Short mmCIF file of C-alpha atoms in Angstrom, two decimals:
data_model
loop_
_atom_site.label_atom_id
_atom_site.label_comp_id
_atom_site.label_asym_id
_atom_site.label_seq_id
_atom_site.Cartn_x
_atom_site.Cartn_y
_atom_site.Cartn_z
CA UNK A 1 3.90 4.76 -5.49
CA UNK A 2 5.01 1.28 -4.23
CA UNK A 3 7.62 0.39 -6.61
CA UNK A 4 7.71 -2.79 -9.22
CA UNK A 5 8.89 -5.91 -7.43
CA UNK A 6 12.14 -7.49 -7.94
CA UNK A 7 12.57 -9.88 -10.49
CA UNK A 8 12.06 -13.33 -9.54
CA UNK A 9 15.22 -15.47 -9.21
CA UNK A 10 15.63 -19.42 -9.20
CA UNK A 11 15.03 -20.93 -5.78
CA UNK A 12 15.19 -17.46 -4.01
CA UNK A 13 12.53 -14.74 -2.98
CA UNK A 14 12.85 -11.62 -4.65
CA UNK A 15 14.08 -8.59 -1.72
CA UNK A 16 12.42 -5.47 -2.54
CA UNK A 17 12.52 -2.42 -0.19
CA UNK A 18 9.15 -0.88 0.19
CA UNK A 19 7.53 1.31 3.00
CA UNK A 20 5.54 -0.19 5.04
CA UNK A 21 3.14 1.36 7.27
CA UNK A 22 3.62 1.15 10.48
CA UNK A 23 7.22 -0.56 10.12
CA UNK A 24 9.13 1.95 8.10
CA UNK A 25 10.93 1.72 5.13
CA UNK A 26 13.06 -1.67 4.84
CA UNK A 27 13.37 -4.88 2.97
CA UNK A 28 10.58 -7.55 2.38
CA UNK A 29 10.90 -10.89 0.93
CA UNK A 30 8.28 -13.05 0.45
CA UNK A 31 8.95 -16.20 2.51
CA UNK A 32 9.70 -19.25 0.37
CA UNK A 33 7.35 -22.28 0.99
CA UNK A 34 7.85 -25.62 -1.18
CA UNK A 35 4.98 -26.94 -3.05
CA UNK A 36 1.75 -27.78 -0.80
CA UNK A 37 2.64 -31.41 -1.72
CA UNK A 38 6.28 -31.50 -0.66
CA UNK A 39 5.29 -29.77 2.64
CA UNK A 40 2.37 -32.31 3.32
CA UNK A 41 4.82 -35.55 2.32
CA UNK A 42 8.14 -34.58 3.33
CA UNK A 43 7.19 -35.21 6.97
CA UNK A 44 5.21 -38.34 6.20
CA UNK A 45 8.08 -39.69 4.79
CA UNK A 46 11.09 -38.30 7.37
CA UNK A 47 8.60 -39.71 10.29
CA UNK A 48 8.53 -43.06 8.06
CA UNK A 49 11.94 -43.68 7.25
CA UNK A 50 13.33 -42.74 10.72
CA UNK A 51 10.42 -44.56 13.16
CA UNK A 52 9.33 -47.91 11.77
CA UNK A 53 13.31 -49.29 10.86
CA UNK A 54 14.49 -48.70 14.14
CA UNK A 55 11.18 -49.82 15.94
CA UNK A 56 11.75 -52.79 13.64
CA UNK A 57 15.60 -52.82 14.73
CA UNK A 58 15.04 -52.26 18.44
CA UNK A 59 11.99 -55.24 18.29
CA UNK A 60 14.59 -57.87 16.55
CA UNK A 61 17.86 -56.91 18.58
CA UNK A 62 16.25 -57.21 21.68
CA UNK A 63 13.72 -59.85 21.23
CA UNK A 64 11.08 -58.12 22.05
CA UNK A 65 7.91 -60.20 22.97
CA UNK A 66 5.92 -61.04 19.82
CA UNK A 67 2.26 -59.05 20.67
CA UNK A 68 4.34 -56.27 22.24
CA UNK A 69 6.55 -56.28 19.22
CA UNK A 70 3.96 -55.69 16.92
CA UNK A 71 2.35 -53.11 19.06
CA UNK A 72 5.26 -51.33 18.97
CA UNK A 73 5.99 -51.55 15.06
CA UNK A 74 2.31 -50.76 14.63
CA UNK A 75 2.55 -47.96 16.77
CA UNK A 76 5.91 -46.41 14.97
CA UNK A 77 3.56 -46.90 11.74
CA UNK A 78 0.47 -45.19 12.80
CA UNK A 79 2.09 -41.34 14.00
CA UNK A 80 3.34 -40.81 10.23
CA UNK A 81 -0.09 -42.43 8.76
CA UNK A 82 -1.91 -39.78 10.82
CA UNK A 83 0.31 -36.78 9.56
CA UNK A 84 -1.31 -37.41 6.34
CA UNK A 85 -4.28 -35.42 7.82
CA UNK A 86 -2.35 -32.94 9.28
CA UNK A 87 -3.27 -30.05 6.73
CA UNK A 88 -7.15 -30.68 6.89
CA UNK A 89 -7.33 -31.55 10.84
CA UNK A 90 -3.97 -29.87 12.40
CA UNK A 91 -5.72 -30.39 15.93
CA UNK A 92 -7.20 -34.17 16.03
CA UNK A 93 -3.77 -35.43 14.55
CA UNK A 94 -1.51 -33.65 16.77
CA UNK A 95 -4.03 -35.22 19.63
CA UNK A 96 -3.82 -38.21 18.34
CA UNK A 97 0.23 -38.39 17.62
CA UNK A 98 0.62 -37.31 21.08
CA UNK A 99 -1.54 -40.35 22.39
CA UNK A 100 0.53 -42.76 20.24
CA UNK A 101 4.29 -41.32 21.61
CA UNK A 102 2.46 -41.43 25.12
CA UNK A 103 1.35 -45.36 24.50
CA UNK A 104 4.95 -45.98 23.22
CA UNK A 105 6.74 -44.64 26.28
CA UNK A 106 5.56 -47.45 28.08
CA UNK A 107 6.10 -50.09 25.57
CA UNK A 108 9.29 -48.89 24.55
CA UNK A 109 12.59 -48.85 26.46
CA UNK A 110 14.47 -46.19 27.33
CA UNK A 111 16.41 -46.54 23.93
CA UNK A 112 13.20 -46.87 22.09
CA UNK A 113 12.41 -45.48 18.70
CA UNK A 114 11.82 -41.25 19.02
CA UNK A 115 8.65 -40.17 17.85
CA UNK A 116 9.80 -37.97 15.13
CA UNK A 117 6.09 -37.89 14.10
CA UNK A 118 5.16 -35.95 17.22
CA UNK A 119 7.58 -33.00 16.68
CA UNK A 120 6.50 -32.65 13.00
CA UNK A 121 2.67 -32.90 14.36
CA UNK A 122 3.23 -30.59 17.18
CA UNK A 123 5.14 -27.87 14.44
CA UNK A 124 2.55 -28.02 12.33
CA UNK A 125 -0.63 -28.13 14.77
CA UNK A 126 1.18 -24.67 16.15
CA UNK A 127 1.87 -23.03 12.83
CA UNK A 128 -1.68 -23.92 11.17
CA UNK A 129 -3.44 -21.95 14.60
CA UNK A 130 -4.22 -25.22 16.67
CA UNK A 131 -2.29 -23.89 19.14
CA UNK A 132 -4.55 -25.12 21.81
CA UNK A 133 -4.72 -28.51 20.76
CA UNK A 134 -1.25 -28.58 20.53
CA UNK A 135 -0.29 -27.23 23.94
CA UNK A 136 -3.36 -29.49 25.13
CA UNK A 137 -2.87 -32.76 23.95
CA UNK A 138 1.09 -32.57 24.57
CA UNK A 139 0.51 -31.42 28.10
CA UNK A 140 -2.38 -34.07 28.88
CA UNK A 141 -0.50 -36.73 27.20
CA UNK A 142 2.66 -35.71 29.10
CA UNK A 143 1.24 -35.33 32.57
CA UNK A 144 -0.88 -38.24 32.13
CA UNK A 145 2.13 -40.27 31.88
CA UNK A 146 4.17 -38.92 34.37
CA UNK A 147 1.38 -39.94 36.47
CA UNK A 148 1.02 -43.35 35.31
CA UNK A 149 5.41 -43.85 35.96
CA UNK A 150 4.65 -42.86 39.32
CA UNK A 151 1.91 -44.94 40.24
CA UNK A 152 2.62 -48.18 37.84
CA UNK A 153 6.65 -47.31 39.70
CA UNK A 154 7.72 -47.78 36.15
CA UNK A 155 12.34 -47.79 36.17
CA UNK A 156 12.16 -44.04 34.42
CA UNK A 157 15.50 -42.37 34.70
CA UNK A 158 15.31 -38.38 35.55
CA UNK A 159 17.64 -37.91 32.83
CA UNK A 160 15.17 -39.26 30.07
CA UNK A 161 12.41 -37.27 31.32
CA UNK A 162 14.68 -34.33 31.23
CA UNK A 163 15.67 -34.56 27.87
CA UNK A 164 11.93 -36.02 26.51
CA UNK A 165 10.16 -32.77 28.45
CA UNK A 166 13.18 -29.97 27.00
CA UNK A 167 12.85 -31.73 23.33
CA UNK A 168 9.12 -31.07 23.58
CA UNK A 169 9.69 -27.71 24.44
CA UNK A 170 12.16 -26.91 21.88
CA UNK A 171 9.87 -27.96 19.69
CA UNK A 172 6.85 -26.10 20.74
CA UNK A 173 9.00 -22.64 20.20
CA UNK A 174 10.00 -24.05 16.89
CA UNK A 175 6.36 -24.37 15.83
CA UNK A 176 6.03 -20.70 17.63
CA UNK A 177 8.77 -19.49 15.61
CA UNK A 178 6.64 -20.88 12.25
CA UNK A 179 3.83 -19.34 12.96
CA UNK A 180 5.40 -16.02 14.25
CA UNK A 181 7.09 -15.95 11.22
CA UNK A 182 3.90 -16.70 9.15
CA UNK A 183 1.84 -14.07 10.78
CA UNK A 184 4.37 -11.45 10.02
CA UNK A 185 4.26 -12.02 6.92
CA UNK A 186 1.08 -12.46 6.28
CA UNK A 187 0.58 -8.42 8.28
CA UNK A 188 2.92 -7.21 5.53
CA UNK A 189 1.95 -8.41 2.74
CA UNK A 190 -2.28 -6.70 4.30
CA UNK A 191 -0.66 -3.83 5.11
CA UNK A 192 1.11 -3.49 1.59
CA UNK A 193 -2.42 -3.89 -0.02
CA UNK A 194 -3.64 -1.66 2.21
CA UNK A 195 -1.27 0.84 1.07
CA UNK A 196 -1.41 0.15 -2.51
CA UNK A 197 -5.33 0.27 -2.59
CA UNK A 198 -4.93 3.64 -0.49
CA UNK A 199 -2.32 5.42 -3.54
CA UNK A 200 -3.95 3.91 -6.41
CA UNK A 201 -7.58 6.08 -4.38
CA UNK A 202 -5.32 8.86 -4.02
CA UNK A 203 -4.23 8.41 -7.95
CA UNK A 204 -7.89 8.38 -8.71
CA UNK A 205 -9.15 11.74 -6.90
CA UNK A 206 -5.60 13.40 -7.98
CA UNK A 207 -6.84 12.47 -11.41
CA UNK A 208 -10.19 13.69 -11.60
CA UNK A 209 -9.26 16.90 -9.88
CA UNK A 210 -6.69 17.78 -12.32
CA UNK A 211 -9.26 16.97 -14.98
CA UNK A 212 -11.63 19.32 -12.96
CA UNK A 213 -9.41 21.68 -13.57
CA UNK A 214 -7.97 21.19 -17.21
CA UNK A 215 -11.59 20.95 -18.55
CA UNK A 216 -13.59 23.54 -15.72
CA UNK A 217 -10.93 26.45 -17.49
CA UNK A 218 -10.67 25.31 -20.96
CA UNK A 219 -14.58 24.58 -21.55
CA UNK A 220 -14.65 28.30 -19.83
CA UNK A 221 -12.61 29.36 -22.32
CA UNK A 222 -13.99 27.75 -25.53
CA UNK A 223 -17.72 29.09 -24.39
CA UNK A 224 -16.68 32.71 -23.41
CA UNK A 225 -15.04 32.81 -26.74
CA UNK A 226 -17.96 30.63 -28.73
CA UNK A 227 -19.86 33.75 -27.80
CA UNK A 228 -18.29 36.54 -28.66
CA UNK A 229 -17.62 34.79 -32.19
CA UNK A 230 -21.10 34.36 -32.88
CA UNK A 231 -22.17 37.68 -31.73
CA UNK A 232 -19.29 39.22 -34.36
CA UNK A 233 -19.63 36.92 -36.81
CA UNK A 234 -21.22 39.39 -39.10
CA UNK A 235 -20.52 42.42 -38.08
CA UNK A 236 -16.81 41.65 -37.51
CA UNK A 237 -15.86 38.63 -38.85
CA UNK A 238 -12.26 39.43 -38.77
CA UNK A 239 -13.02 39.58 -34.89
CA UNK A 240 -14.78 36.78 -35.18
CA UNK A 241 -12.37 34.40 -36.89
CA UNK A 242 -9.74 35.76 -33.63
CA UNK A 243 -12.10 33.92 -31.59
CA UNK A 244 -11.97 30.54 -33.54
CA UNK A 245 -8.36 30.74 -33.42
CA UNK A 246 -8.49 30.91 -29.83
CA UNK A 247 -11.20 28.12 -29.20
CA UNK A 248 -8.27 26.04 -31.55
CA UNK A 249 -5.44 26.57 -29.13
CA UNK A 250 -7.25 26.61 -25.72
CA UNK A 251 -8.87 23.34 -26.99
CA UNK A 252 -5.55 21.62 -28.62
CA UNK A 253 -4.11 22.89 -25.19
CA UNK A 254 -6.84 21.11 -23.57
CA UNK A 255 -6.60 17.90 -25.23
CA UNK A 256 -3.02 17.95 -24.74
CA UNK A 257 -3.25 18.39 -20.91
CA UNK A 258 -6.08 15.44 -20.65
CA UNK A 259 -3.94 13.28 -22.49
CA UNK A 260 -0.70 13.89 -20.06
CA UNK A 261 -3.14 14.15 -17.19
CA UNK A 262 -4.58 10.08 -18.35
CA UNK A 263 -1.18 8.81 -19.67
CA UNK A 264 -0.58 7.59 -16.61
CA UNK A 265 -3.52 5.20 -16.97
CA UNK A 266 -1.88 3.92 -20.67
CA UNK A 267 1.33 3.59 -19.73
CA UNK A 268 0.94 0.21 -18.61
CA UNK A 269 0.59 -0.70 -21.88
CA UNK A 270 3.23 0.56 -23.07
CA UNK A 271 1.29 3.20 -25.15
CA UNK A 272 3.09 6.49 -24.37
CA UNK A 273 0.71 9.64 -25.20
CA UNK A 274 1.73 13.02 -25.73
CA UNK A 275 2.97 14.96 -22.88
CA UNK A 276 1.96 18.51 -22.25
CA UNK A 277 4.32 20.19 -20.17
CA UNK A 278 3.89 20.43 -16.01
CA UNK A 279 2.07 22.91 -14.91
CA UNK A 280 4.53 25.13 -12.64
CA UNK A 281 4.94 28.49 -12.08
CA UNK A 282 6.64 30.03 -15.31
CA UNK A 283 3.18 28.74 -17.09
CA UNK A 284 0.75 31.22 -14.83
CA UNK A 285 0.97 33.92 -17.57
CA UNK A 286 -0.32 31.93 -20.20
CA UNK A 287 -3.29 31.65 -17.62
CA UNK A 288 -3.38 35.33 -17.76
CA UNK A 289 -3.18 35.88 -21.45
CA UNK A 290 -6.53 33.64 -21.71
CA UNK A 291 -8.23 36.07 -19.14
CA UNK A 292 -7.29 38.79 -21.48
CA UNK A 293 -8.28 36.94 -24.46
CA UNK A 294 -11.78 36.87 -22.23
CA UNK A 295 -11.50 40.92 -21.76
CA UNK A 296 -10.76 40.93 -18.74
CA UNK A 297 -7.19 42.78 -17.57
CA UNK A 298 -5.05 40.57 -15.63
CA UNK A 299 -1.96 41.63 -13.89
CA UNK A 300 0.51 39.33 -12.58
CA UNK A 301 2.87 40.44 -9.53
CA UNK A 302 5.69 37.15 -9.38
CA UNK A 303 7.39 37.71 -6.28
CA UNK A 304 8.20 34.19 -5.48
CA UNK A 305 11.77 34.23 -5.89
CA UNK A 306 14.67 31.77 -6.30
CA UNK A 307 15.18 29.24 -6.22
CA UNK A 308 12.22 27.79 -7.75
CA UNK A 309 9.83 25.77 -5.10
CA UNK A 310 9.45 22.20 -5.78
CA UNK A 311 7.19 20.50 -8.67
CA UNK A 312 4.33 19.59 -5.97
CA UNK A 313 4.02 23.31 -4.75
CA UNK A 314 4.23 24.86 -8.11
CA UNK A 315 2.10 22.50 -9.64
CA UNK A 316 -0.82 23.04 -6.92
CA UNK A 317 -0.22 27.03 -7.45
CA UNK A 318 -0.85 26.38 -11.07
CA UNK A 319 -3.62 24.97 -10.48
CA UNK A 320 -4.80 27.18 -7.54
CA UNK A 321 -4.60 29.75 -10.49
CA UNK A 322 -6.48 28.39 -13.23
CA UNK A 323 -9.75 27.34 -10.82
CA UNK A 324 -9.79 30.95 -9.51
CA UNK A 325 -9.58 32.66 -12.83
CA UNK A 326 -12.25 30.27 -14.38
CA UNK A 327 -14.61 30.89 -11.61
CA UNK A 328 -13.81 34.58 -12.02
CA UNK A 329 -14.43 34.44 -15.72
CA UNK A 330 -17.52 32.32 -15.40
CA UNK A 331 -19.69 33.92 -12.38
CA UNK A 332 -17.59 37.02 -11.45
CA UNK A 333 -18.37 39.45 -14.46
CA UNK A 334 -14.84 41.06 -12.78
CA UNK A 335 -13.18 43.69 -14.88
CA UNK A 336 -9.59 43.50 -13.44
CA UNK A 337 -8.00 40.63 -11.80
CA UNK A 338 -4.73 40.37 -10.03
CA UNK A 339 -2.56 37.47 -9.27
CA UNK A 340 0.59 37.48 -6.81
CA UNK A 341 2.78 34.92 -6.01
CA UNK A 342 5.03 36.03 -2.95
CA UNK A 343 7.61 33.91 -1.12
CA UNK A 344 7.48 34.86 2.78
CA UNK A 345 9.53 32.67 4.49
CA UNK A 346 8.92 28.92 4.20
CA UNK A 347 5.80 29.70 2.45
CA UNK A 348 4.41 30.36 -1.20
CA UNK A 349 1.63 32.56 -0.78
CA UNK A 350 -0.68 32.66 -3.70
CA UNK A 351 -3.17 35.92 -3.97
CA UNK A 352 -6.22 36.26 -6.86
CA UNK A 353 -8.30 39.12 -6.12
CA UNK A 354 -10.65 40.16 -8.90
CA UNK A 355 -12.91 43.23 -8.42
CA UNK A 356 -16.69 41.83 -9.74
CA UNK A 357 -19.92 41.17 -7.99
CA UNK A 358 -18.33 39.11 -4.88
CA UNK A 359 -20.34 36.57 -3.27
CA UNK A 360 -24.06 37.09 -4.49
CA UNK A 361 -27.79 35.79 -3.47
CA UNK A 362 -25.94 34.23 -0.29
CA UNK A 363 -23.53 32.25 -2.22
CA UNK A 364 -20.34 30.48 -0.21
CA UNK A 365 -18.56 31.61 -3.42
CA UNK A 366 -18.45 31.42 -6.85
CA UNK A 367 -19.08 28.02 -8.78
CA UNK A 368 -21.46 27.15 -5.91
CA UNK A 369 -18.55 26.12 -3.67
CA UNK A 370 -17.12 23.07 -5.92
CA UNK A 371 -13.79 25.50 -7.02
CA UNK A 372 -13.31 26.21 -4.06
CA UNK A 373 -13.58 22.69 -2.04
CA UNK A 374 -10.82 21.38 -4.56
CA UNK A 375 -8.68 24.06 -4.35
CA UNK A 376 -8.38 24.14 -0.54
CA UNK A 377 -8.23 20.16 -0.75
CA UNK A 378 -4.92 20.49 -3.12
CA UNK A 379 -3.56 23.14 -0.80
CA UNK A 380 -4.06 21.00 2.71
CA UNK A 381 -3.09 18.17 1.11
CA UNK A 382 0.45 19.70 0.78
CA UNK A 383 0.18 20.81 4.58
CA UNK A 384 -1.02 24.63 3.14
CA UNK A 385 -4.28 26.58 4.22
CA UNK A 386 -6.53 28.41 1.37
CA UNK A 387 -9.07 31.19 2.24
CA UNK A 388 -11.70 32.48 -0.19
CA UNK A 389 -14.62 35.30 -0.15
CA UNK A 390 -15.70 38.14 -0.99
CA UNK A 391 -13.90 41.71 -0.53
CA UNK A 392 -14.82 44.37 1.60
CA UNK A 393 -14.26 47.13 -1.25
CA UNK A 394 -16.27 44.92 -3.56
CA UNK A 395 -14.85 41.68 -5.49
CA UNK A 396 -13.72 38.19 -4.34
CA UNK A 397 -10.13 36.92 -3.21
CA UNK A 398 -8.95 33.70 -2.78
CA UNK A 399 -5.39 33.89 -0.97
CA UNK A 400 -3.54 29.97 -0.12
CA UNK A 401 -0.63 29.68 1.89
CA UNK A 402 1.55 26.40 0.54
CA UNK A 403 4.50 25.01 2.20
CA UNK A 404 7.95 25.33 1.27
CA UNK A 405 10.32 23.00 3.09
CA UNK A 406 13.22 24.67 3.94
CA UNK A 407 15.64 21.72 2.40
CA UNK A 408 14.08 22.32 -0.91
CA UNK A 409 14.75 25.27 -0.87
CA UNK A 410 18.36 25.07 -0.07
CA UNK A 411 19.09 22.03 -2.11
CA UNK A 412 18.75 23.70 -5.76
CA UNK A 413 20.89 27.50 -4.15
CA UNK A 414 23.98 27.83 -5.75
#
């Protein structure tokens, strides 16, 4: 499971390492972005501060004409009044800033005010996906009034439209580097839901199979046994009362397994239920003893050596187990049943072969196929392979192969 975030501190994003699909395992931060209101204001403000003093300094130093004075301050004014807009209509007010710088080219001298606007308009345009009328309206603007120096044979120095066409473009892969930036992000933090929607559906059918399980054997159990005590409640009642005592454990055992199976869903909570212990390996024989209890003689042949395989593959040949030997005690009507557990290689390989009717009426197998389908679901899911049907000397078998990799194996050898 993705693990629980960082904790939050002051003024900085919280680094968490996570997988993420598709990128591997590594560190995400979620990138830190002032309030809406600071990032709408900030370059209001900035364009403000920096644009209309010095077109009012440049206009009074150098005596500029009165009308073209004006024109100018008015014209410093107006970029930052548009940026105000810039969050609901990125495109029309990077269009329009651009217009304004291009007007003020001509009015202004070469040491004229810089249109601090623009770059803040072009930035934004770029990382809020106007992209088009960014690159549009700056190249329009821009080639429009290269055109109009050469015809009007306006005194531009090379060196000024040098530095005015490389500041543009600096800026344009600063707004590229925004919204690069922005879109990454943005693919992590899908991908990450993605991922957590995906475990918390594997959680989910993980869940309800083990419940499958834990209640498909016990309920088995508690009827097989609800029988018999009935039928020798009078003429054996000491018989009878053996029974009760076994529909008492198998369903304490029961209750105790649901609750460990669900605590997962409480723990959130903090409530912590009662645990029953994992089903592994060294628990198959208490499988067996409830076959017995059923009258039916079980043998277990434990060959899977040492050391012990890891919780996922004995857990899954637990369970492997207990859905064969409920189906064999509820639609079987076996006699014998045999369970072997053999390591062969990098494999567990998990035989239960019982020796009752088989597949019947042109049954896929017993339980109507259900027992089976989660079984062989458990075992691929681990990268194993389950087979299951009847015997040719009479009987049914269900024989999985599960997956033992090799380091876990190694890692626990003394």
């Amino acid at each position: 499971m993705v693990g629980p975030a960082a904790p939050r501190e002051r003024g900085r994003a919280p680094w968490v390492r996570r997988e993420v699909p598709g990128l591997g395992r590594r560190e995400i931060a979620e990138p830190w972005q002032p309030p809406a209101a600071v990032r709408l204001w900030v370059p209001v403000a900035i364009s403000f501060l920096v644009q209309v003093p010095h077109a009012v300094f440049v206009v009074r130093t150098e005596e500029v004409p009165g009308w073209r004075g004006a024109v100018t301050i008015a014209l410093a004014l107006l970029g930052p009044l548009l940026l105000i807009a810039a969050r609901r209509l990125p495109g029309p007010v990077v269009a329009g800033v651009a217009l304004v710088a291009a007007v003020d080219l001509f009015l202004s001298d070469p040491g004229g005010p810089p249109s601090i606007a623009l770059a803040f308009a072009i930035i934004g345009a770029i990382a809020r996906g106007a992209r088009v009328w960014a690159f549009a309206s700056v190249a329009v603007c821009w080639v429009g009034s290269l055109a109009l120096v050469i015809a009007s044979g306006a005194a531009w120095q090379p060196a000024r439209v040098t530095v005015l066409t490389l500041s543009i473009l600096i800026v344009m892969g600063i707004g590229e580097f925004v919204r690069t930036r922005r879109e990454r992000y943005r693919d992590i933090r899908r991908r990450m839901a993605d991922q957590r929607r995906e475990e918390i559906q594997a959680e989910r059918v993980r869940i309800a199979r083990e419940l499958h399980d834990v209640l498909a054997h016990s309920l088995s159990q508690i009827n097989v046994q609800a029988g018999v005590g009935l039928h020798l409640l009078e003429r054996q009642p000491e018989l009878a009362a053996e029974a009760l005592a076994s529909i008492k454990d198998t369903s304490r055992q029961a209750l105790e397994e649901v609750r460990s199976v669900l605590g997962v869903l409480r723990d959130e909570d903090g409530a912590q239920p009662p645990r029953a212990p994992e089903p592994d390996l060294a628990r198959i024989p208490e499988l067996l003893e409830g076959a017995s209890a059923h009258g039916i003689a079980a043998e277990l042949d434990d060959r899977s050596g040492s050391p012990a395989p890891p919780g996922p593959i004995q857990s899954a040949a637990y369970r492997i187990v207990q859905e064969s030997l409920t189906n064999v005690g509820r639609h079987a009507g076996a006699g014998r049943v045999t369970v072997r557990l053999l390591r062969e290689g990098d494999s567990l390989r998990i035989v239960v072969e019982d020796d009752g009717r088989g597949v019947q009426g042109g049954e896929r197998s017993p339980g109507g196929g259900r027992g089976i389908r989660g079984m062989r679901e458990r075992a691929e899911l681990l990268g194993g392979e389950l087979e299951a049907g009847a015997r040719p000397e009479g009987g049914f078998r269900v024989e999985a192969r599960l997956p033992v990799p090799r380091r876990e194996m190694t890692e626990d050898t003394p």
